[in-house]
mmCIF file of C-alpha atoms in Angstrom:
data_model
loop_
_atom_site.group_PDB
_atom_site.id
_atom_site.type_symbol
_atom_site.label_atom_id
_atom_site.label_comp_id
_atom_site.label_asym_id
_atom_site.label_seq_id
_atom_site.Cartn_x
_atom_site.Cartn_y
_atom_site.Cartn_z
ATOM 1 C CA UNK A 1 0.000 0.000 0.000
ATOM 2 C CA UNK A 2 1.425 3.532 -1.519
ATOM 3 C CA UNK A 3 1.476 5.930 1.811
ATOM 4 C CA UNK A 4 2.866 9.445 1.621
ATOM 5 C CA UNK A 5 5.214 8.887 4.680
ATOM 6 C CA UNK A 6 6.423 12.741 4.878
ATOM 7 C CA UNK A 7 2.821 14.054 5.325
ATOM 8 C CA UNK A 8 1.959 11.425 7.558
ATOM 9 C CA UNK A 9 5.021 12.554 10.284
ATOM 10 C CA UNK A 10 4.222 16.150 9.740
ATOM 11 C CA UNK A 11 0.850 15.504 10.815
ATOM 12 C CA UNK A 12 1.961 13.401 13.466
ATOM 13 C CA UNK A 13 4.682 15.540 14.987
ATOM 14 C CA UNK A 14 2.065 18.362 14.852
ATOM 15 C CA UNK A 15 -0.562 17.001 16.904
ATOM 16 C CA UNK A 16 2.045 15.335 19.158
ATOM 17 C CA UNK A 17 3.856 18.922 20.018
ATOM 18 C CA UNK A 18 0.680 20.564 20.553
ATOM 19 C CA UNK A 19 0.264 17.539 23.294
ATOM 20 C CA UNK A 20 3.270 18.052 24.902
ATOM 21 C CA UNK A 21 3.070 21.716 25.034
ATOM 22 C CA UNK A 22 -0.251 21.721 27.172
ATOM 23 C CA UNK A 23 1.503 19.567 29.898
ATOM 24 C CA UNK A 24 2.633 21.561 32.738
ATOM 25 C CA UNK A 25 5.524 20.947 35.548
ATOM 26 C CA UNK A 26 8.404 19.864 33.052
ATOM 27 C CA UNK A 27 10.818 21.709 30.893
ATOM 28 C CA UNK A 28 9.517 21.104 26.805
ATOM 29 C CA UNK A 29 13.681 21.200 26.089
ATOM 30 C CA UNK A 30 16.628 19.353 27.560
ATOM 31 C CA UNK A 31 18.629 21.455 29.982
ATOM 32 C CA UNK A 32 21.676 20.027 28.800
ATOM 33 C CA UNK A 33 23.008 19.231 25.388
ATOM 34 C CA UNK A 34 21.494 16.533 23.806
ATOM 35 C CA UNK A 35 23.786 14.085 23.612
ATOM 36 C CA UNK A 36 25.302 14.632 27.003
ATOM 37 C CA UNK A 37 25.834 12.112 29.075
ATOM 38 C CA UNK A 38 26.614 13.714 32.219
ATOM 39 C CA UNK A 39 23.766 13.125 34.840
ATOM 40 C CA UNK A 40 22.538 16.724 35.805
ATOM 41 C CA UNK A 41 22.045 17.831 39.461
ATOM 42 C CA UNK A 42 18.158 17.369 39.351
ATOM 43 C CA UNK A 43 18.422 14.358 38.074
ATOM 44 C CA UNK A 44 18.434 10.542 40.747
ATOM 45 C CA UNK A 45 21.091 8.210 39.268
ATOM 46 C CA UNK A 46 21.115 4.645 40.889
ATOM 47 C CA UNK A 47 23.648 3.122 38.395
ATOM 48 C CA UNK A 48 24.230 -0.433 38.406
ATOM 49 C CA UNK A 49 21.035 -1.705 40.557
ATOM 50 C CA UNK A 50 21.158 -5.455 39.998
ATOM 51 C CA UNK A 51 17.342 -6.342 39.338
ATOM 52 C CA UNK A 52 17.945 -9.887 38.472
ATOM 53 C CA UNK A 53 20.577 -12.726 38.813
ATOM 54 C CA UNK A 54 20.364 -15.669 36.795
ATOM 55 C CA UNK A 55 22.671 -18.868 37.235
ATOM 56 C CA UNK A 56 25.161 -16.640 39.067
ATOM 57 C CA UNK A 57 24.997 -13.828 36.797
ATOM 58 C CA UNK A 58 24.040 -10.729 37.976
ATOM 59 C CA UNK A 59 21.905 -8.392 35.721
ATOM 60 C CA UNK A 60 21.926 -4.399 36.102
ATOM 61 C CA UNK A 61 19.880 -1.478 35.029
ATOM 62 C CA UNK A 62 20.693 2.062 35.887
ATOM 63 C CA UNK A 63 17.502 4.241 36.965
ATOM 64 C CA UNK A 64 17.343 7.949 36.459
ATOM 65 C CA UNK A 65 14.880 10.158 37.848
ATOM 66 C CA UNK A 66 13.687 13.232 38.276
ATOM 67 C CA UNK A 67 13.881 15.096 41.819
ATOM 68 C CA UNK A 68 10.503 15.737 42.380
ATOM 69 C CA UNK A 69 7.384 14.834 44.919
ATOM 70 C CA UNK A 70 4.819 12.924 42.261
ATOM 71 C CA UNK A 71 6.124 9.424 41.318
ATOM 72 C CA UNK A 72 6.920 9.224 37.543
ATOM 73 C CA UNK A 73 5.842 7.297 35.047
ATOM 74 C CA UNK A 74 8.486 4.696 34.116
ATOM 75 C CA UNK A 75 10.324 4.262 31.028
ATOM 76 C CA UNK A 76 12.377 1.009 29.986
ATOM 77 C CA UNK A 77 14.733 1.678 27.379
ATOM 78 C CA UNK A 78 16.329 -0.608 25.250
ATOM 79 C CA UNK A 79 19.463 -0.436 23.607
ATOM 80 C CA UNK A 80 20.106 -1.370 20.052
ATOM 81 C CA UNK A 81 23.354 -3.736 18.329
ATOM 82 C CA UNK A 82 22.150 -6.237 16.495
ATOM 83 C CA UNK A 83 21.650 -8.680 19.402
ATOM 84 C CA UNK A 84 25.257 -9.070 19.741
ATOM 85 C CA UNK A 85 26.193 -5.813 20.563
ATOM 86 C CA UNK A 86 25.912 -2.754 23.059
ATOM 87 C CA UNK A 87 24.958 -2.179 26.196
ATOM 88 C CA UNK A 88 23.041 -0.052 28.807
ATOM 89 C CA UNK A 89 24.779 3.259 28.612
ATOM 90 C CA UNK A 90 24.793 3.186 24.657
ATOM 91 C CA UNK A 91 21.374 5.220 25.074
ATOM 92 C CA UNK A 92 22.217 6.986 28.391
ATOM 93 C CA UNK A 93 21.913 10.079 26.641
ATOM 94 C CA UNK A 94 18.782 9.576 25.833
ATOM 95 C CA UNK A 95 17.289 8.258 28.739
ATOM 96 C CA UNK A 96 18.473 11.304 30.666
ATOM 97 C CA UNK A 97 16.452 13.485 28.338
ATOM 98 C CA UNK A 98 13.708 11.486 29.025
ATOM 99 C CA UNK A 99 14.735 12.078 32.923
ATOM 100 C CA UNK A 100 14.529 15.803 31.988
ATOM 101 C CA UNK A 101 11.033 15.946 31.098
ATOM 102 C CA UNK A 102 10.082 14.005 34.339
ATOM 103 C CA UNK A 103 10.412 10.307 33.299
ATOM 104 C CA UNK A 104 11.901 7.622 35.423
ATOM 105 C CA UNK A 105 14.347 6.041 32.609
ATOM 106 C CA UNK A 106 15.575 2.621 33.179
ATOM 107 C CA UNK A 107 18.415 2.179 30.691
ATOM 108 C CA UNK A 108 18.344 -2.065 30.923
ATOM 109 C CA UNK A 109 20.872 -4.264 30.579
ATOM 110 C CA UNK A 110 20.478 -7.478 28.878
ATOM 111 C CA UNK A 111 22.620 -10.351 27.705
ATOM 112 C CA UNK A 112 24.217 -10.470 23.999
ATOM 113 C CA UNK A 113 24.421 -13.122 21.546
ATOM 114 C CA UNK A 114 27.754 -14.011 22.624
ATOM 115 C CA UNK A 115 27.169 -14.544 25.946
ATOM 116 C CA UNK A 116 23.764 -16.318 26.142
ATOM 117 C CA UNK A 117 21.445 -16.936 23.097
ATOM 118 C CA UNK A 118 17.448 -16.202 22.453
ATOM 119 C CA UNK A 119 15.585 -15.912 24.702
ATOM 120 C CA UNK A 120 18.487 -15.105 27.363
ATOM 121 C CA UNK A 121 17.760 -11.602 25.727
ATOM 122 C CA UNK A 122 14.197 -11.207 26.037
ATOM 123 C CA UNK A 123 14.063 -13.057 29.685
ATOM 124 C CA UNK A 124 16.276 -10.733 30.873
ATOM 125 C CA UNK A 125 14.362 -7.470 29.342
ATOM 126 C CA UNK A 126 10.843 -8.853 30.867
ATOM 127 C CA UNK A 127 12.821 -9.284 34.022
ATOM 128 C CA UNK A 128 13.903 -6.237 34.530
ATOM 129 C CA UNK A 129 10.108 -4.750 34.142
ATOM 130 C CA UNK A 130 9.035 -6.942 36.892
ATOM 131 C CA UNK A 131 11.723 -5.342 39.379
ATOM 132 C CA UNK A 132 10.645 -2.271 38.660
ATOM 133 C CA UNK A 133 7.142 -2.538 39.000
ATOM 134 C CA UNK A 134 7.938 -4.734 42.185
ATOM 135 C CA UNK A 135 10.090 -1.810 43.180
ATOM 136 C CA UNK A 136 8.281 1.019 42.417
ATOM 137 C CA UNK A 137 7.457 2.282 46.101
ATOM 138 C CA UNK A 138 10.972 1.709 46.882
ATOM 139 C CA UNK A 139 12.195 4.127 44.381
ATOM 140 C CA UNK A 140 8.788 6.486 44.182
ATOM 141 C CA UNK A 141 7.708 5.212 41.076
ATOM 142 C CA UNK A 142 4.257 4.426 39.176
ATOM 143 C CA UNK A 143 4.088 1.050 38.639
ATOM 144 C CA UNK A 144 0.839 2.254 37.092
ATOM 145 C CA UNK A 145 2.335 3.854 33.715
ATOM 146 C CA UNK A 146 5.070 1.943 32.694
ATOM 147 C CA UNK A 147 6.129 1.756 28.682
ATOM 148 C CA UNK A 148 9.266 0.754 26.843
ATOM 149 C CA UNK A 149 11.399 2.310 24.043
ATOM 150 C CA UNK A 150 13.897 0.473 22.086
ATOM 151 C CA UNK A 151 16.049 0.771 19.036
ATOM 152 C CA UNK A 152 17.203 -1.449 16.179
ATOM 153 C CA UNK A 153 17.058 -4.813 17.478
ATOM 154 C CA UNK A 154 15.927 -3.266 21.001
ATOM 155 C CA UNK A 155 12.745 -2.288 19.447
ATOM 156 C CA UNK A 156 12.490 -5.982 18.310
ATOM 157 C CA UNK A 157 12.825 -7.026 22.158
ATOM 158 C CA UNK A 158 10.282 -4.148 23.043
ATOM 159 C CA UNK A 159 8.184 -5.225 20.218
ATOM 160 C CA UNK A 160 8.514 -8.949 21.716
ATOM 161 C CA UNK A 161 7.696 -7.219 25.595
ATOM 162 C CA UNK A 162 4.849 -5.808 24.583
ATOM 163 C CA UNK A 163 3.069 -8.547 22.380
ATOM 164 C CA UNK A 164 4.250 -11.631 23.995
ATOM 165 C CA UNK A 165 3.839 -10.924 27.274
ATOM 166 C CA UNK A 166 1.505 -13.523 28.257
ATOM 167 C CA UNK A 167 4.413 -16.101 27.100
ATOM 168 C CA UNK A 168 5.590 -18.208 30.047
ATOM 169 C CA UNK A 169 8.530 -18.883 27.627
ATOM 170 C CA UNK A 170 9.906 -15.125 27.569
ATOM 171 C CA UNK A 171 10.064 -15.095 30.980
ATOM 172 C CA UNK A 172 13.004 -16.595 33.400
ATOM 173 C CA UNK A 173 11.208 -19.150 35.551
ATOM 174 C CA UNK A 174 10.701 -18.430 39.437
ATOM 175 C CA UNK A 175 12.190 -14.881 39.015
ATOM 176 C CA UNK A 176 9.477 -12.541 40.132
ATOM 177 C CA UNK A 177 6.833 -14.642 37.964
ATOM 178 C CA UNK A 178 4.020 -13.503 39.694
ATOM 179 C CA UNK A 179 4.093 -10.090 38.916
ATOM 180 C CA UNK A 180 2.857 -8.599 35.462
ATOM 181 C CA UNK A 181 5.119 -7.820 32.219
ATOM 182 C CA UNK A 182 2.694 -5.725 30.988
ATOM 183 C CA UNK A 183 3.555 -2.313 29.075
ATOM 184 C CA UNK A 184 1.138 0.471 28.674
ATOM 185 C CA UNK A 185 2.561 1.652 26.062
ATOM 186 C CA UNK A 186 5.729 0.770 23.320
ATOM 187 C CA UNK A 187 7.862 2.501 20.995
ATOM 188 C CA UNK A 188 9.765 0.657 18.666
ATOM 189 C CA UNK A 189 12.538 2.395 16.600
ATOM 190 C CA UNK A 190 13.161 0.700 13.593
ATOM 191 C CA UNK A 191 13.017 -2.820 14.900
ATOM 192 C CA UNK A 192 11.886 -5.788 12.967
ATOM 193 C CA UNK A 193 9.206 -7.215 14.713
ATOM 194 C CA UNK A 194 8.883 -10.361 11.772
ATOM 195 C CA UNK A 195 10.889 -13.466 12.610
ATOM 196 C CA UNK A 196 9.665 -16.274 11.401
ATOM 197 C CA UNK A 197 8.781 -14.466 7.675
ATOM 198 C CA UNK A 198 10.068 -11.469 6.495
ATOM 199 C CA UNK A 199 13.748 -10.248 5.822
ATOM 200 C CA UNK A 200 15.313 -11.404 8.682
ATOM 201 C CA UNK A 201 14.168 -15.112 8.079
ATOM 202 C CA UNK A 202 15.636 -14.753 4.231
ATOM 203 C CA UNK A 203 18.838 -12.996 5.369
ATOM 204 C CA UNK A 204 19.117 -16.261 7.804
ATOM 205 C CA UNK A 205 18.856 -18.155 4.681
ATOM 206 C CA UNK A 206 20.756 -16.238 1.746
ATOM 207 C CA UNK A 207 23.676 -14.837 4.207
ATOM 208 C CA UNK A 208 24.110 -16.926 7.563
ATOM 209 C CA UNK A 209 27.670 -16.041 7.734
ATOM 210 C CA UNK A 210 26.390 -12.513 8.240
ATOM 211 C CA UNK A 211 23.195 -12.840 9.969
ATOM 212 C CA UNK A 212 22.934 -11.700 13.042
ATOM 213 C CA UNK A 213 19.847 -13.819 13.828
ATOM 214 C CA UNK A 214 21.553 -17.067 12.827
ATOM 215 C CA UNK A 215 24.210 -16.058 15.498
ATOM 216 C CA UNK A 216 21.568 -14.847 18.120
ATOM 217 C CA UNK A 217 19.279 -17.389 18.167
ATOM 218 C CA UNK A 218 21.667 -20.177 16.695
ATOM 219 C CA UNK A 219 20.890 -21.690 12.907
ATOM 220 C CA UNK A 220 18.276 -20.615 9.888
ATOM 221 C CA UNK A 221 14.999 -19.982 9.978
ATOM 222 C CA UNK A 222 14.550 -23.685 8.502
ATOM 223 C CA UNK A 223 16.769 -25.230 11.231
ATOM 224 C CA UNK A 224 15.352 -23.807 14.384
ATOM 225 C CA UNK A 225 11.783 -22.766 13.379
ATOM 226 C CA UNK A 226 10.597 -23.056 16.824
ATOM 227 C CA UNK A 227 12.539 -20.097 18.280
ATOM 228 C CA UNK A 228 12.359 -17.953 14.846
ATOM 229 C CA UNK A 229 8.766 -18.411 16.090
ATOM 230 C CA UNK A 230 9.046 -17.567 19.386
ATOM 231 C CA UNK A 231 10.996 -14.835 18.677
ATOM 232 C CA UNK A 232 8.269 -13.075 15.989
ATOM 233 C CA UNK A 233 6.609 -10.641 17.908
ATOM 234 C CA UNK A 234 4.033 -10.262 14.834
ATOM 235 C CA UNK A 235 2.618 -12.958 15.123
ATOM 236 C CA UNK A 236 1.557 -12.208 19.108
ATOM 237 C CA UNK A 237 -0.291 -9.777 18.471
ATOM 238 C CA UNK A 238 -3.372 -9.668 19.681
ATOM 239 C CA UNK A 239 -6.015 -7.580 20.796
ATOM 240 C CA UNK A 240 -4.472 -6.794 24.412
ATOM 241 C CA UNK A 241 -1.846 -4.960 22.588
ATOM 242 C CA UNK A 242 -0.778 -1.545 24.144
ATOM 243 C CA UNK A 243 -0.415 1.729 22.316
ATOM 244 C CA UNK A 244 2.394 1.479 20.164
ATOM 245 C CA UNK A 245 4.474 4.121 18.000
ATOM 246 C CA UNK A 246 6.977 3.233 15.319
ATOM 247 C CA UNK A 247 9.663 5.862 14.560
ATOM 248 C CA UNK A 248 12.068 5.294 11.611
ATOM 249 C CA UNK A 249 14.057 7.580 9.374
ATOM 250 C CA UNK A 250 13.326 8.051 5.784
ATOM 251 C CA UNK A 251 16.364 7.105 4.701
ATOM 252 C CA UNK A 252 15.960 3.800 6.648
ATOM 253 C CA UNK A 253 12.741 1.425 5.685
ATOM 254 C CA UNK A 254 9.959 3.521 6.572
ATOM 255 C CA UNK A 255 7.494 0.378 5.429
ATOM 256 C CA UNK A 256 9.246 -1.158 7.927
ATOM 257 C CA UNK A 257 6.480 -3.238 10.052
ATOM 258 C CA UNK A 258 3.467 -2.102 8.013
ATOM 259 C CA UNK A 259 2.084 -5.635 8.329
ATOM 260 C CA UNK A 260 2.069 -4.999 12.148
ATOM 261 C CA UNK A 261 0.674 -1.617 11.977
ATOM 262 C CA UNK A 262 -2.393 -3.180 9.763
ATOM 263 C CA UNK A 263 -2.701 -5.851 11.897
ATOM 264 C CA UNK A 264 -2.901 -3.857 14.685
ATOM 265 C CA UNK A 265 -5.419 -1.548 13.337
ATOM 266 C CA UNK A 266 -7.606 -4.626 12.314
ATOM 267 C CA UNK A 267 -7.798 -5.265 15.744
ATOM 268 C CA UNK A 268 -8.563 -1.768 16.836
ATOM 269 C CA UNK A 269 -5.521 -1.123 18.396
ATOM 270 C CA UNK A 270 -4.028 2.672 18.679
ATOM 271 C CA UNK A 271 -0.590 2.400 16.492
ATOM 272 C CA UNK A 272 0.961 5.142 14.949
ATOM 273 C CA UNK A 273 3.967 5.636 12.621
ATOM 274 C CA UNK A 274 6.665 8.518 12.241
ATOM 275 C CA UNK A 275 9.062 9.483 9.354
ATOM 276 C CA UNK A 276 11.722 11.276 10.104
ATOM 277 C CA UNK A 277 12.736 13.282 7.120
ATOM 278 C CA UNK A 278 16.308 12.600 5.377
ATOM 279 C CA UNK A 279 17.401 10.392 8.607
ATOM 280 C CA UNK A 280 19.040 6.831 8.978
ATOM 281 C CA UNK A 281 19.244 4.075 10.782
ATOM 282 C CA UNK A 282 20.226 4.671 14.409
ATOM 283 C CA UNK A 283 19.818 8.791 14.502
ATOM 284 C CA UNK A 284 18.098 8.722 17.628
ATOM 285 C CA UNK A 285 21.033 8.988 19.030
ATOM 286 C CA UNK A 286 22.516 11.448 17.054
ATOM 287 C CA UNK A 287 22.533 15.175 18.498
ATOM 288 C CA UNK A 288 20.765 16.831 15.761
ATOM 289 C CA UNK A 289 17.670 14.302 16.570
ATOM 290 C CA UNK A 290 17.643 13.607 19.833
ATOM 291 C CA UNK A 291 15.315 16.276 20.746
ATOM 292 C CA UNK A 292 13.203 15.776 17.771
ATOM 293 C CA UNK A 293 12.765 11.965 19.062
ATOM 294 C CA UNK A 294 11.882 13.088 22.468
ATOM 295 C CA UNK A 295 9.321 15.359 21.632
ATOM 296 C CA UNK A 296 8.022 13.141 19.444
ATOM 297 C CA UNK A 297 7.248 9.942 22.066
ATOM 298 C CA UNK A 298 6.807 12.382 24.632
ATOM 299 C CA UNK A 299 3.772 13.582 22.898
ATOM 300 C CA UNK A 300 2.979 9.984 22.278
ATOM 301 C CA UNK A 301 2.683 9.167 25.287
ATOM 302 C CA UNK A 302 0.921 12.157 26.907
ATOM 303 C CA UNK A 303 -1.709 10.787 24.381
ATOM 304 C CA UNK A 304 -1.811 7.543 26.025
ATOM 305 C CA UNK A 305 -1.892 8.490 29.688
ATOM 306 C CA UNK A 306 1.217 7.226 30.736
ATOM 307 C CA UNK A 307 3.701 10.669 30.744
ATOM 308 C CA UNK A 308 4.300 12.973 33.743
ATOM 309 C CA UNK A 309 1.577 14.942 34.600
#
């Protein structure tokens, strides 16, 4: 289906500043420079909680927050690298502009490819949700709004959080399995949520030396369907699936996920979709975007109920 991506993110970015603008009690610009890393002075840092610890391995997330009275909504972000590389502070910059606008960012660490195959990955993303909404009165936040961002193959694993979380098989067994997965809300930057079908299944086929999913989840599409499977967060989807914005560059693959996005709507689910003009892959972490991205799931969001009031 022909769409006319560059209208559709004007009108989208439009309505979504408009949003964000009528929101009081936060700052609509970062106080610092956008890709600064440095934590500012209103800004909680817990670096390095552990929130999980599987088969000796400790797992860590670091948690930034804003210095105020209200709890804050919460905000898992992902980082991006193929599934075999990266890690937590890859997107710190990011998550303290998030922090900034009165978000409690949880920058996640999870492990690679080379250190633990699918669905280590996944596992240890859903685990780290459950910590925080089991946490949330310790660190004065809402367990009540909690999303998730995530880039590349981050927003694959966000894509897999939010449509597969009623799969015992995503989760690590006996580690905080009682309490709920559930996002309110996802955004998935230019992440494949296809598995099973799609370009990442033919790449797994055509190029295994250089497929990253052959090394992730271990063999082709053909010789491990069952995990290619489990891993397609398309598929999941169903009708309990939250809010969920895609954001991709136009000089990425803005059609990207459009069976998802007509899936969702089919089911009457809210899913939107913004182009950013002349960007690639990965420039939501580049300084001249930064801002643009925040503004733009910020808005997002505020839409959905689940931003700082």
């Amino acid at each position: 289906m022909h769409r006319n991506f560059g209208t559709v993110a004007a009108v989208l970015l439009v309505v979504m500043t408009v949003a964000a603008a009528g929101r009081q009690g936060f700052a609509q610009t970062a106080t610092s420079s956008p890709k600064s890393t440095t934590i500012p002075k209103n800004i909680v840092a817990d670096l390095d909680v552990v929130y999980a610890e599987v088969d000796g391995r400790k797992l860590h997330l670091d948690l930034f927050r804003p210095a105020a009275d209200a709890p804050p909504p919460i905000l898992v972000v992902v980082h991006g690298g193929g599934w075999l590389k990266g890690d937590k502070e890859k997107f710190r910059a990011l998550s303290l502009r998030f922090a900034e606008r009165g978000y409690a960012t949880a920058a996640v660490e999870y492990r690679l490819g080379g250190e633990a195959r699918f669905p280590a990955a996944i596992r240890d993303c859903n685990a780290a949700v459950a910590f925080l909404r089991h946490s949330a009165e310790r660190y004065g936040l809402d367990a009540t709004r909690l999303a998730a961002v995530g880039g590349s193959a981050g927003g694959h694993l966000v894509g897999l959080m939010a449509a597969g979380d009623d799969e015992p098989r995503l989760r690590h067994p006996g580690i905080m399995d009682d309490v709920s997965t559930h996002l309110d809300a996802a955004v998935i930057m230019a992440g494949p949520l296809q598995m099973l079908t799609g370009s990442v299944a033919q790449r797994s086929k055509s190029d295994p030396e250089n497929s990253n999913a052959v090394n992730w989840i271990g063999g082709d599409v053909d010789q491990n369907r069952d995990l290619y499977q489990l891993a397609d967060a398309h598929q999941k989807i169903d009708a309990t699936m939250p809010p969920t914005l895609f954001i991709c560059g136009s000089l990425d693959s803005p059609d990207r996920n459009e069976a998802t996005r007509e899936k969702m709507r089919s089911l009457g689910r809210p899913v939107e979709l913004i182009v950013h003009p002349d960007a690639k892959h990965g420039h939501w972490n580049r300084p001249e975007w930064i801002l643009r991205v925040v503004d733009d799931i910020d808005g997002f969001l505020s839409r959905h109920g689940v931003a700082p009031r």
